[in-house]
CSV table of C-alpha atoms and ligand atoms in Angstrom, one decimal:
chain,number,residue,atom,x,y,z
A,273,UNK,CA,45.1,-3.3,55.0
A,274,UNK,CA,45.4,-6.3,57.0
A,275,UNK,CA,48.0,-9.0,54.6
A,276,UNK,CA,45.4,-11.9,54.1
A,277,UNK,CA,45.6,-14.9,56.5
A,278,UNK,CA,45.9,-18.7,54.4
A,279,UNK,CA,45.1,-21.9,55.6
A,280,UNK,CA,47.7,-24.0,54.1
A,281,UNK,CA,47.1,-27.9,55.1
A,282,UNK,CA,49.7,-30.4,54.4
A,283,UNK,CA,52.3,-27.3,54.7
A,284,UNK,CA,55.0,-28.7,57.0
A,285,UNK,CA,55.4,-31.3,54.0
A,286,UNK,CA,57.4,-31.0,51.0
A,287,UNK,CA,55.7,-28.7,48.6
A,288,UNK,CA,53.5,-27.0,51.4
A,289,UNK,CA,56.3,-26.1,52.6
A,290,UNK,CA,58.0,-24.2,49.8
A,291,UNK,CA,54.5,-22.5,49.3
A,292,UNK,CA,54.7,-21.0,52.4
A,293,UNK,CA,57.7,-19.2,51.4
A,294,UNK,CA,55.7,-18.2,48.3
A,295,UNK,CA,52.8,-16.9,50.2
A,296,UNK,CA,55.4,-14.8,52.7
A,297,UNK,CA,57.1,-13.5,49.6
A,298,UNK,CA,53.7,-12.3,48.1
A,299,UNK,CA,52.5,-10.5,51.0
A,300,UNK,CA,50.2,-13.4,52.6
A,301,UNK,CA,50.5,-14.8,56.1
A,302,UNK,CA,50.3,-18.5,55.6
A,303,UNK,CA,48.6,-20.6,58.8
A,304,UNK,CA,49.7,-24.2,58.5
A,305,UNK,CA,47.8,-27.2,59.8
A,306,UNK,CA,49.2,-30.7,59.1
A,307,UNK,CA,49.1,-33.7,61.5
A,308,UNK,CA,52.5,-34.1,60.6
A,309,UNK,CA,52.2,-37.5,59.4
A,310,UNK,CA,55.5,-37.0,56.9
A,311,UNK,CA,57.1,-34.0,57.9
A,312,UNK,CA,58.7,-32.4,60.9
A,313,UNK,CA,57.4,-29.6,63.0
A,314,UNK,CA,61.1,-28.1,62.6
A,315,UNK,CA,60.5,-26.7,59.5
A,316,UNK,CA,58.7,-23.9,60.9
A,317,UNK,CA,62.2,-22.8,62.1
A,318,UNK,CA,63.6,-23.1,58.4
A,319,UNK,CA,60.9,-21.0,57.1
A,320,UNK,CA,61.6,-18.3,59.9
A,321,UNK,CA,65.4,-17.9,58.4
A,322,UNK,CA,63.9,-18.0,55.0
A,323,UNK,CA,60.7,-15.9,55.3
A,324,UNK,CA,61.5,-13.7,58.9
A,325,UNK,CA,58.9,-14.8,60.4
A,326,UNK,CA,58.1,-18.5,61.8
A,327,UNK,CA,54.0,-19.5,60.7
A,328,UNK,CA,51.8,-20.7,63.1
A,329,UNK,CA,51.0,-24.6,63.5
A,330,UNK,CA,48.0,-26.0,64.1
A,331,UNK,CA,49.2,-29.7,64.3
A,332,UNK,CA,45.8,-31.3,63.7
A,333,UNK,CA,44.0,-33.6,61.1
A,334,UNK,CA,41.9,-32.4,57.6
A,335,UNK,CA,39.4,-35.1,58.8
A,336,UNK,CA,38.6,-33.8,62.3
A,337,UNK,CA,35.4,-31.2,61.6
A,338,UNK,CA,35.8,-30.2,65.1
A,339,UNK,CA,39.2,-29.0,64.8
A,340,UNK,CA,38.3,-27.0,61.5
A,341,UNK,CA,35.1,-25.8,62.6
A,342,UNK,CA,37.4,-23.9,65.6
A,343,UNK,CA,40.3,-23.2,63.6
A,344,UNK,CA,37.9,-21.3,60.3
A,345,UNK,CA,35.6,-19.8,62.6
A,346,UNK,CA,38.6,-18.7,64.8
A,347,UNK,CA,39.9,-16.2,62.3
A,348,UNK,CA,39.2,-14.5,59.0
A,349,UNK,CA,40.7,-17.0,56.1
A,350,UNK,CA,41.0,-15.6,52.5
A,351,UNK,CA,41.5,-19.2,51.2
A,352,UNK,CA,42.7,-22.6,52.0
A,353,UNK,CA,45.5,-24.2,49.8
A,354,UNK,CA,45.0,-28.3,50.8
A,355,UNK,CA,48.1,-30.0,50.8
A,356,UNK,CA,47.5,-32.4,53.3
A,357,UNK,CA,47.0,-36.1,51.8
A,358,UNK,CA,49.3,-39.5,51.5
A,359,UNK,CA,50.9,-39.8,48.2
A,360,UNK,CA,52.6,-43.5,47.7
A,361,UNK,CA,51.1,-45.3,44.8
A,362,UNK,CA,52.2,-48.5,46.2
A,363,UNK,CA,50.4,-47.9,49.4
A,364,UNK,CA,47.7,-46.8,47.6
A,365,UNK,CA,46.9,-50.2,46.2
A,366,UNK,CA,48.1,-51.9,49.7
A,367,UNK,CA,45.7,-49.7,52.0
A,368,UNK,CA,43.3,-47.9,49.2
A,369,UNK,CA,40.6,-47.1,52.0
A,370,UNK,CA,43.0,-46.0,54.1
A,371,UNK,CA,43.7,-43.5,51.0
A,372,UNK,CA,39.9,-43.1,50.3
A,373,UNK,CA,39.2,-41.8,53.9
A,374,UNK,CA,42.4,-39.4,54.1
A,375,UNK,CA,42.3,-37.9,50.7
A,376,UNK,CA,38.6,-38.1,49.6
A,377,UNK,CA,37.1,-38.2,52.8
A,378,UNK,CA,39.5,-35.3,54.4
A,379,UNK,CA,39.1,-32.8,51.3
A,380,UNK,CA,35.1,-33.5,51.8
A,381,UNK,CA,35.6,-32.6,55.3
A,382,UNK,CA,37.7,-29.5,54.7
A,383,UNK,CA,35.3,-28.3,51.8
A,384,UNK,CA,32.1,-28.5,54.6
A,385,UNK,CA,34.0,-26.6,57.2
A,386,UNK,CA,34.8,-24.3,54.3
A,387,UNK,CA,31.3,-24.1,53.5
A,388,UNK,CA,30.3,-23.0,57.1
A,389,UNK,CA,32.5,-20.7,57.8
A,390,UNK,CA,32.2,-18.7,54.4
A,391,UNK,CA,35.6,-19.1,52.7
A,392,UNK,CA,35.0,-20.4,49.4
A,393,UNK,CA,38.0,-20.2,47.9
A,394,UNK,CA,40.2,-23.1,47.5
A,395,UNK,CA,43.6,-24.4,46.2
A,396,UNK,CA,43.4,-27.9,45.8
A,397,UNK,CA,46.7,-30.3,44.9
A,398,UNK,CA,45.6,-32.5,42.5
A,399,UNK,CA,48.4,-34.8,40.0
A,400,UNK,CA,49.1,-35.6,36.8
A,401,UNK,CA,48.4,-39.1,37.8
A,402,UNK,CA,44.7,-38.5,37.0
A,403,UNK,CA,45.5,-39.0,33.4
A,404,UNK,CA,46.8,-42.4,34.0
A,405,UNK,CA,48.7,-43.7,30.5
A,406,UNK,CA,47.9,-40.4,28.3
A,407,UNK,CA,47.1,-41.1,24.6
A,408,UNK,CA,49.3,-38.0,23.7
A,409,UNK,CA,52.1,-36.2,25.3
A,410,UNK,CA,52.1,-32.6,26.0
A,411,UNK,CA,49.1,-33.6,27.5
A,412,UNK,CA,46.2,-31.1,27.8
A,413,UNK,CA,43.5,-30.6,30.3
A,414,UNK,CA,41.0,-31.8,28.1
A,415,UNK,CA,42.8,-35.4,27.7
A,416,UNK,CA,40.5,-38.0,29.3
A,417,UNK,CA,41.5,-38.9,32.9
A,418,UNK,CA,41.9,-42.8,33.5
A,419,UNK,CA,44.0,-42.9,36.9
A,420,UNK,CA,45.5,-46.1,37.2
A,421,UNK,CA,45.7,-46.6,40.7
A,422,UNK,CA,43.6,-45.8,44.4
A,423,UNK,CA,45.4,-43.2,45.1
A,424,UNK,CA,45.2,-41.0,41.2
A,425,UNK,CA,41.4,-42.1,41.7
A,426,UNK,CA,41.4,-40.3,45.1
A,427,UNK,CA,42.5,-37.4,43.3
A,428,UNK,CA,40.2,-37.5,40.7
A,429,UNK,CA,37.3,-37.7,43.2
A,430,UNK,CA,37.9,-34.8,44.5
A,431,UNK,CA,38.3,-33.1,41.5
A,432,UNK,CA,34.5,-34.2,40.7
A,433,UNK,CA,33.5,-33.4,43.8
A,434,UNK,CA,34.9,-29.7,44.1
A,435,UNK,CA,33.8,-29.3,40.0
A,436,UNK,CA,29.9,-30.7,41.6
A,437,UNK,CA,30.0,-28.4,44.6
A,438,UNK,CA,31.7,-25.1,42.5
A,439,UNK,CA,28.4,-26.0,39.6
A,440,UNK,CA,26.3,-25.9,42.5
A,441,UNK,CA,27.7,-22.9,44.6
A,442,UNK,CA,28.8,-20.7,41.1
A,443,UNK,CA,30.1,-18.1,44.4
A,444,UNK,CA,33.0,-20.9,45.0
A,445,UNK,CA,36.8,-19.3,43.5
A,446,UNK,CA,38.2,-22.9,43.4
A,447,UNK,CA,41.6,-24.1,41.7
A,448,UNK,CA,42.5,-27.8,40.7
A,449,UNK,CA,46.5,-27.9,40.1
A,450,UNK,CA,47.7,-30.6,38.5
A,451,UNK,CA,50.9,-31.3,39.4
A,452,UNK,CA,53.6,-33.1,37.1
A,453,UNK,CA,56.6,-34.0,38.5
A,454,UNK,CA,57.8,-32.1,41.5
A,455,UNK,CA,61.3,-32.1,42.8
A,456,UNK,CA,64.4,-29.6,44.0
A,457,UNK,CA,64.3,-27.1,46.7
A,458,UNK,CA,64.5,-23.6,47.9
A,459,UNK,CA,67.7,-22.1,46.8
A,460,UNK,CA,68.3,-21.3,50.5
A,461,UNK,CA,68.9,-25.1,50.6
A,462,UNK,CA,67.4,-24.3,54.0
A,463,UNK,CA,64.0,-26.3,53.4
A,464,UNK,CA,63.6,-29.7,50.7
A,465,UNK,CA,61.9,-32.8,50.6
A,466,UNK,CA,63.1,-35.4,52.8
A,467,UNK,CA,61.1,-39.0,52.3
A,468,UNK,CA,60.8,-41.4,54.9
A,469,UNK,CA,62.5,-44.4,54.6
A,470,UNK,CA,63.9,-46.1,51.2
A,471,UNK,CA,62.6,-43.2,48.4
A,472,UNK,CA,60.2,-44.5,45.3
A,473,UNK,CA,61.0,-41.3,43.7
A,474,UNK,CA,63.9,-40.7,41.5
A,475,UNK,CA,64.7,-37.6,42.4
A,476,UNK,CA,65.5,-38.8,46.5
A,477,UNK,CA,67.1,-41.5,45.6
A,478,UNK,CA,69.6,-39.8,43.6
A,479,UNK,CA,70.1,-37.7,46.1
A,480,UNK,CA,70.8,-40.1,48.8
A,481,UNK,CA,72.8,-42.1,46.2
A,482,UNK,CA,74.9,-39.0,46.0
A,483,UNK,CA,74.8,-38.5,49.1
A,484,UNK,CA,76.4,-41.6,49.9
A,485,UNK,CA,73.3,-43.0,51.9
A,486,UNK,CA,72.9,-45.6,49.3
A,487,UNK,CA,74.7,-47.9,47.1
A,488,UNK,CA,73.6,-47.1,43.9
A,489,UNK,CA,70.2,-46.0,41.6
A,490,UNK,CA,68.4,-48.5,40.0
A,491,UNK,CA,66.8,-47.3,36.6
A,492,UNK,CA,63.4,-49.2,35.8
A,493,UNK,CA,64.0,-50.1,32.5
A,494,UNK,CA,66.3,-49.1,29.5
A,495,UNK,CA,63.9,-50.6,26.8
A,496,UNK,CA,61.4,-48.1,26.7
A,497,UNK,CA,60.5,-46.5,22.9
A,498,UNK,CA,62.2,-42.9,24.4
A,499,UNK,CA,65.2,-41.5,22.8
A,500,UNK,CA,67.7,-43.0,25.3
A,501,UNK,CA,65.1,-45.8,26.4
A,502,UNK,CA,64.3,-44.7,29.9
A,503,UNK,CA,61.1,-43.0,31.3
A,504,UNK,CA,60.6,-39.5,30.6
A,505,UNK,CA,58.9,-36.8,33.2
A,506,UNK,CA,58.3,-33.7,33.1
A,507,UNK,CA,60.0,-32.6,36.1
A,508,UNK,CA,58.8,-29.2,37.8
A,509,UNK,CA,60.9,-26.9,40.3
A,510,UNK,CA,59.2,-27.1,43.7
A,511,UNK,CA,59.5,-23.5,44.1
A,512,UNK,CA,57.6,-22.7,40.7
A,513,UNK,CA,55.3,-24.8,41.8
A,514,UNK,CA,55.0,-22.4,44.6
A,515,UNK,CA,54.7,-19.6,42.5
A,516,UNK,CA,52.1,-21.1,40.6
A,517,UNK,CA,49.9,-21.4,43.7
A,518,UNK,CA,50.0,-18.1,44.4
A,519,UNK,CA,49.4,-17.1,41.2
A,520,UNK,CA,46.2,-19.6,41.2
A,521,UNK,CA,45.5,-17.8,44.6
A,522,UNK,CA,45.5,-14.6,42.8
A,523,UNK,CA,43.0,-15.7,39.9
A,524,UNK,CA,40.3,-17.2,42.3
A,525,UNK,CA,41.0,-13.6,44.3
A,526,UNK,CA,39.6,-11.8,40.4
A,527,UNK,CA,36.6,-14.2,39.7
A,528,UNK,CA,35.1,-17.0,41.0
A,529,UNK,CA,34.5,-20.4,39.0
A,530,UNK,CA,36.4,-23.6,38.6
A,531,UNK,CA,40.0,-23.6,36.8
A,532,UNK,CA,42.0,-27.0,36.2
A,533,UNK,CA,45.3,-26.6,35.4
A,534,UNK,CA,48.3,-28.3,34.6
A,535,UNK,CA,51.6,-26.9,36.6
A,536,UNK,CA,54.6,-28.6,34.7
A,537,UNK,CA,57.4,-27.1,31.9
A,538,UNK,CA,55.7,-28.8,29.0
A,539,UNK,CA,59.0,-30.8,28.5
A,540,UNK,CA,60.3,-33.7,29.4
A,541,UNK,CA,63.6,-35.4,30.8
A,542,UNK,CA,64.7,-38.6,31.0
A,543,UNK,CA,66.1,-41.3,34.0
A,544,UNK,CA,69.5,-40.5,32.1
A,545,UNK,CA,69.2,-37.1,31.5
A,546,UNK,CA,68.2,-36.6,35.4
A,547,UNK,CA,71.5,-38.5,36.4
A,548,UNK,CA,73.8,-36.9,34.2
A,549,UNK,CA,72.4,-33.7,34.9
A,550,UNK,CA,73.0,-34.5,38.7
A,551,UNK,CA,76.3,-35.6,38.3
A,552,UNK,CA,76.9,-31.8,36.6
A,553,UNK,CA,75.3,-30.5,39.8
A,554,UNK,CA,77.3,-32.5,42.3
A,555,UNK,CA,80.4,-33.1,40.3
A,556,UNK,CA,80.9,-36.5,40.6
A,557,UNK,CA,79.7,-40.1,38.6
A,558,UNK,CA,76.4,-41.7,40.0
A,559,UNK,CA,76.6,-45.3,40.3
A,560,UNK,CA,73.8,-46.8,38.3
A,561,UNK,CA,72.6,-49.8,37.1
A,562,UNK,CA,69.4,-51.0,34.8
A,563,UNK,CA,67.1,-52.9,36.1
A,564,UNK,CA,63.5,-54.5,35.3
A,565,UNK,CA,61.1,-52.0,34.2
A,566,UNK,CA,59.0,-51.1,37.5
A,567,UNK,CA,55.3,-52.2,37.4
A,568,UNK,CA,52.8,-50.0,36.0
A,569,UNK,CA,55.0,-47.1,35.3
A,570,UNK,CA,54.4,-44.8,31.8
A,571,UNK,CA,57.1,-44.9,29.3
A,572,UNK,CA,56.6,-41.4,28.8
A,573,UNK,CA,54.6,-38.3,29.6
A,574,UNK,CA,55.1,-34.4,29.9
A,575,UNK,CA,52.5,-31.7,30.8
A,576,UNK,CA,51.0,-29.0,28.4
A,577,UNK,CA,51.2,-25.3,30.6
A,578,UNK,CA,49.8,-23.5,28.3
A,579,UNK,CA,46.4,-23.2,30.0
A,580,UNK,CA,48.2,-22.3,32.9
A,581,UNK,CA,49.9,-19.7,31.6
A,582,UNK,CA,47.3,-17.9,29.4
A,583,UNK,CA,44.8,-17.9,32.9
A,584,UNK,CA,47.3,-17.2,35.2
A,585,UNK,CA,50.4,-15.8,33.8
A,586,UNK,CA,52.8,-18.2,34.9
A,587,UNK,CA,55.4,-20.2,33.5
A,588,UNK,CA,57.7,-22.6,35.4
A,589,UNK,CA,61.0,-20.5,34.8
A,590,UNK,CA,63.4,-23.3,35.8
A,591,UNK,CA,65.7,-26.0,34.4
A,592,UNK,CA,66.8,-29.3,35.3
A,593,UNK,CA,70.3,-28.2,36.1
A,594,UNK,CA,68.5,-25.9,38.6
A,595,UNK,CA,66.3,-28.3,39.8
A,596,UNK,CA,69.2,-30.9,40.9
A,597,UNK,CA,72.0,-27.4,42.2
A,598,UNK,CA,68.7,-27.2,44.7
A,599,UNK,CA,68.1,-30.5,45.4
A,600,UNK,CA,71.9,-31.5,45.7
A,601,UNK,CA,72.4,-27.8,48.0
A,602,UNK,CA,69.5,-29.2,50.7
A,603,UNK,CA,70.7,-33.1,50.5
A,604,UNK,CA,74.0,-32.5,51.2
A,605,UNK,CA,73.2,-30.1,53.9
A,606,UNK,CA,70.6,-31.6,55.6
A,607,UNK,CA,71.5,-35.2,55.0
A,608,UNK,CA,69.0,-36.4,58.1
A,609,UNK,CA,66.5,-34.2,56.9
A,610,UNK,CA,65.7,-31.5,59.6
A,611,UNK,CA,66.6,-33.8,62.4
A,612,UNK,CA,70.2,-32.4,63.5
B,1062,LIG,P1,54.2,-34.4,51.7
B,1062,LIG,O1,53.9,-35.7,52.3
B,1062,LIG,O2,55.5,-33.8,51.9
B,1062,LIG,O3,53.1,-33.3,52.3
B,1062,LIG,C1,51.8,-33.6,52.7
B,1062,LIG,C2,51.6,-33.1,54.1
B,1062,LIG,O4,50.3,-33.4,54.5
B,1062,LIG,C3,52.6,-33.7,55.1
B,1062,LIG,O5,53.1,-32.7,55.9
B,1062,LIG,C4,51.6,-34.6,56.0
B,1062,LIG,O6,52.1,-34.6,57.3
B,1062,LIG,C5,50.3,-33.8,55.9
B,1062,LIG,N1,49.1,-34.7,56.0
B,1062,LIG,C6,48.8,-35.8,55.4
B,1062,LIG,N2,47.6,-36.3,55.8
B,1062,LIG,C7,47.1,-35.3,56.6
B,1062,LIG,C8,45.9,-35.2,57.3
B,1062,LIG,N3,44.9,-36.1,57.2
B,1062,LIG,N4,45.7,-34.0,58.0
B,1062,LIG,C9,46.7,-33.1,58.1
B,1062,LIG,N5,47.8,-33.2,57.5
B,1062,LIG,C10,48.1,-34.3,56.8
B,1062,LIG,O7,53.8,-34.4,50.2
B,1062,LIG,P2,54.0,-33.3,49.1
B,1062,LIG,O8,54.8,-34.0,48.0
B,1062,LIG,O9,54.3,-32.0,49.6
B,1062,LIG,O10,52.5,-33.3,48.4
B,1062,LIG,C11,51.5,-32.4,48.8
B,1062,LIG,C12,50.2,-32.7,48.0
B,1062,LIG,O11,50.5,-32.6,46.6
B,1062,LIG,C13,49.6,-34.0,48.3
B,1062,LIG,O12,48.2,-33.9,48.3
B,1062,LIG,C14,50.1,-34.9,47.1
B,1062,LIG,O13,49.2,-35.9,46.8
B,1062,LIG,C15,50.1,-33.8,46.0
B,1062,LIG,N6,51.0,-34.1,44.9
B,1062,LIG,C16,52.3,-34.5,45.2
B,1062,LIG,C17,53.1,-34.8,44.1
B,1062,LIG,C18,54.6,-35.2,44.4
B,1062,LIG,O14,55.1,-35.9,43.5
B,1062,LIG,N7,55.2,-34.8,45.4
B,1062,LIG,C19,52.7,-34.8,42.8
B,1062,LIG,C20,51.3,-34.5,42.6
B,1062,LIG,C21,50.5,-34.1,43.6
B,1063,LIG,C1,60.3,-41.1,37.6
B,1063,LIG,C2,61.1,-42.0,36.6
B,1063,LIG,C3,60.9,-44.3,37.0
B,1063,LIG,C4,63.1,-44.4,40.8
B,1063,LIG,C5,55.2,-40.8,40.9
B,1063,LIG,C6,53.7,-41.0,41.1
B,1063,LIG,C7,52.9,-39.9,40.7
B,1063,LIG,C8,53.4,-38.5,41.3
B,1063,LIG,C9,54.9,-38.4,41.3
B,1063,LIG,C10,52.0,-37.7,43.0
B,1063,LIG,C11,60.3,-43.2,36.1
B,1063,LIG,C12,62.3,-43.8,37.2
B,1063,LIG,C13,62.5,-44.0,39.6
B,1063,LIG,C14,64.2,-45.2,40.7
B,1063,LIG,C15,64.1,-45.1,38.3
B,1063,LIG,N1,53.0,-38.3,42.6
B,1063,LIG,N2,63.0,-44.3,38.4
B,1063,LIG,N3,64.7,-45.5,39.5
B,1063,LIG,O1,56.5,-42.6,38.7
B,1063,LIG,O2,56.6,-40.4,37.4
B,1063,LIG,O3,55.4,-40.5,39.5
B,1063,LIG,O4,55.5,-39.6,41.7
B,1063,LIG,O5,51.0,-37.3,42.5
B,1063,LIG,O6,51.6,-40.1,41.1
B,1063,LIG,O7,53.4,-42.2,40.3
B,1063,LIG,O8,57.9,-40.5,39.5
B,1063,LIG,O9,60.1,-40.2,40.5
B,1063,LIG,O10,58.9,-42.4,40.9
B,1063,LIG,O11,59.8,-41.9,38.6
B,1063,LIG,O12,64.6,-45.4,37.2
B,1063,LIG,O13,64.8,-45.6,41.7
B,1063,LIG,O14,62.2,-42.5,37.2
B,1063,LIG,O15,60.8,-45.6,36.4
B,1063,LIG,O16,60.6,-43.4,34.8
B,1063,LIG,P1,56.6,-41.1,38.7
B,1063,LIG,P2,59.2,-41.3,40.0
């Protein structure tokens, strides 16, 4: 048989990316489209080392119907895994329409063409953001979302309105990840995330600190009611994220119906524990320094998996020390990210 052809949007980026090699792996062919608004075309070439074969790239937009109408009707799709959307908080609350229209009004796009075309069965990134500031942590699926921002409520629209459309089309195999917090890369150190410009994540800007592209890490805040009194994440392997959208993909394959999920470790880590297990991984000090707590950030919160893995089998299966080897492997070789 045939291996089954996916349409992964938003796959040059970060975690699309890393999918891709998932997908390979797992006997998929994945078909990327991405209007490469954050990522770089070149990846394609990384994946080919990885993978041993280089996925076609439809550079195009989630938002032009024309474009998707051509590309789903063009060739069977088992499934669509939708990346593609803009992810700064910050730039949420600067330009929320702009936010509305790519990440609510895209997905509606995408879900249409879907529609038309006959693939119902969809992989959809959604974020631990949709909780907002949880009452509990591990938090469960069940815990009330309250996103706290334009771009966690883009999210959670989209969750409503897959959840509306799966009620009214029961035929619809459709996934809703939520992610925690994603970082590392590919062992290969071959393929990794690689923001641009001055990273709000921690994870980058460690990196780069390391790296020697900047002075030193700022933490937001000692004072927090954690054990060490810095925020605490629960900080999930990129390439178990990966997995886990496979093993999603394979679920909606078995029956259709809605599943929301939480992809994280169910434990979390904090600002210190991130440095010093950084410093292990690259086996020097990190210059740091505290600072203000940064505006509207949690104290604390970390993901419960279990849902995930009682419906799909999977567990993310690694650490923190692993996650910053990776991360530290693709900074230091790719300082300039896959521009030579
Ligand atoms: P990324 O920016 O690396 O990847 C997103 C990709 O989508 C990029 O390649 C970008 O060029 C593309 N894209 C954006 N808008 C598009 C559009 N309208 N049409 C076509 N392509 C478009 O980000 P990522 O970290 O890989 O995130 C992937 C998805 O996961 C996003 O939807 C994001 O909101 C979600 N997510 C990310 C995190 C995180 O911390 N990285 C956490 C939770 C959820
Ligand atoms: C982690 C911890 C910071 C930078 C954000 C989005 C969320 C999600 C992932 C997509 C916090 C501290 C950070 C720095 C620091 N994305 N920190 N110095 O805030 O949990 O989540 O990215 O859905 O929507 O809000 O991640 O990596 O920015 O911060 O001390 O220079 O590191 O205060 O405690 P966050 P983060």
């Amino acid at each position: 048989m045939a291996s089954p052809h996916v349409l992964v949007t938003g796959g040059a980026g970060f975690i699309g990316s890393h999918t891709c090699v998932a997908l390979a792996e797992a006997g998929y062919v994945p078909v990327i489209l991405d209007n490469l608004c954050n990522s770089d075309a070149r990846v394609r070439e990384r994946l080919q080392r990885i993978t041993g074969s280089t996925p076609r790239l439809i550079e195009g937009d989630v938002r032009d119907r024309a474009l998707l109408d051509r590309v789903l009707g063009s060739e069977a799709f088992s499934a669509v895994i939708h990346f593609a959307g803009v992810k700064a908080v910050g730039d949420s609350v600067a330009d929320p329409l702009g936010y509305y229209d790519n990440n609510v009004h895209g997905s509606l796009v995408l879900a249409s063409a879907m529609r038309q075309a006959g693939v119902r069965t969809l992989i959809f990134s959604s974020s631990a953001t949709v909780y907002g500031e949880p009452d509990h942590s591990p938090i469960p699926e069940s815990a009330p979302c309250r996103p706290a921002n334009p771009y966690g409520r883009s999210k959670r629209m989209v969750e409503e309105a897959l959840a509306d459309l799966q009620q009214s089309e029961p035929g619809w195999r459709i996934a809703l990840l939520r992610y925690f917090n994603p970082v590392g890369a590919h062992e290969s150190g071959l393929i990794g995330e690689h923001p641009q410009g001055k990273p709000n994540n921690l994870m980058p800007f460690v990196c780069q600190v390391a790296v020697g592209l900047r002075e030193k890490l700022v933490i937001h805040g000692d004072d927090y009611p954690t054990p060490d009194g810095t925020g605490v994440r629960d900080y999930v392997h990129v390439m178990d994220l990966a997995e886990g959208h496979v093993a999603a993909l394979r679920h909606a394959e078995r029956q259709p119906g809605l599943a929301t999920l939480n992809l994280g470790t169910g434990r979390g880590a904090s600002v210190l524990e991130v440095v010093r297990a950084f410093e292990r991984a690259c086996g020097r000090p990190l210059p740091c320094e505290v600072g203000p707590r940064r505006p509207g950030d949690v104290p604390a919160y970390w993901g419960d998996p279990s849902l995930a893995q009682a419906t799909l089998g999977w567990r993310a299966r690694r650490g923190l020390d692993q996650m910053c080897a990776d991360s530290w492997r693709w900074q230091q070789g790719n300082p300039n990210g896959y521009a030579p």
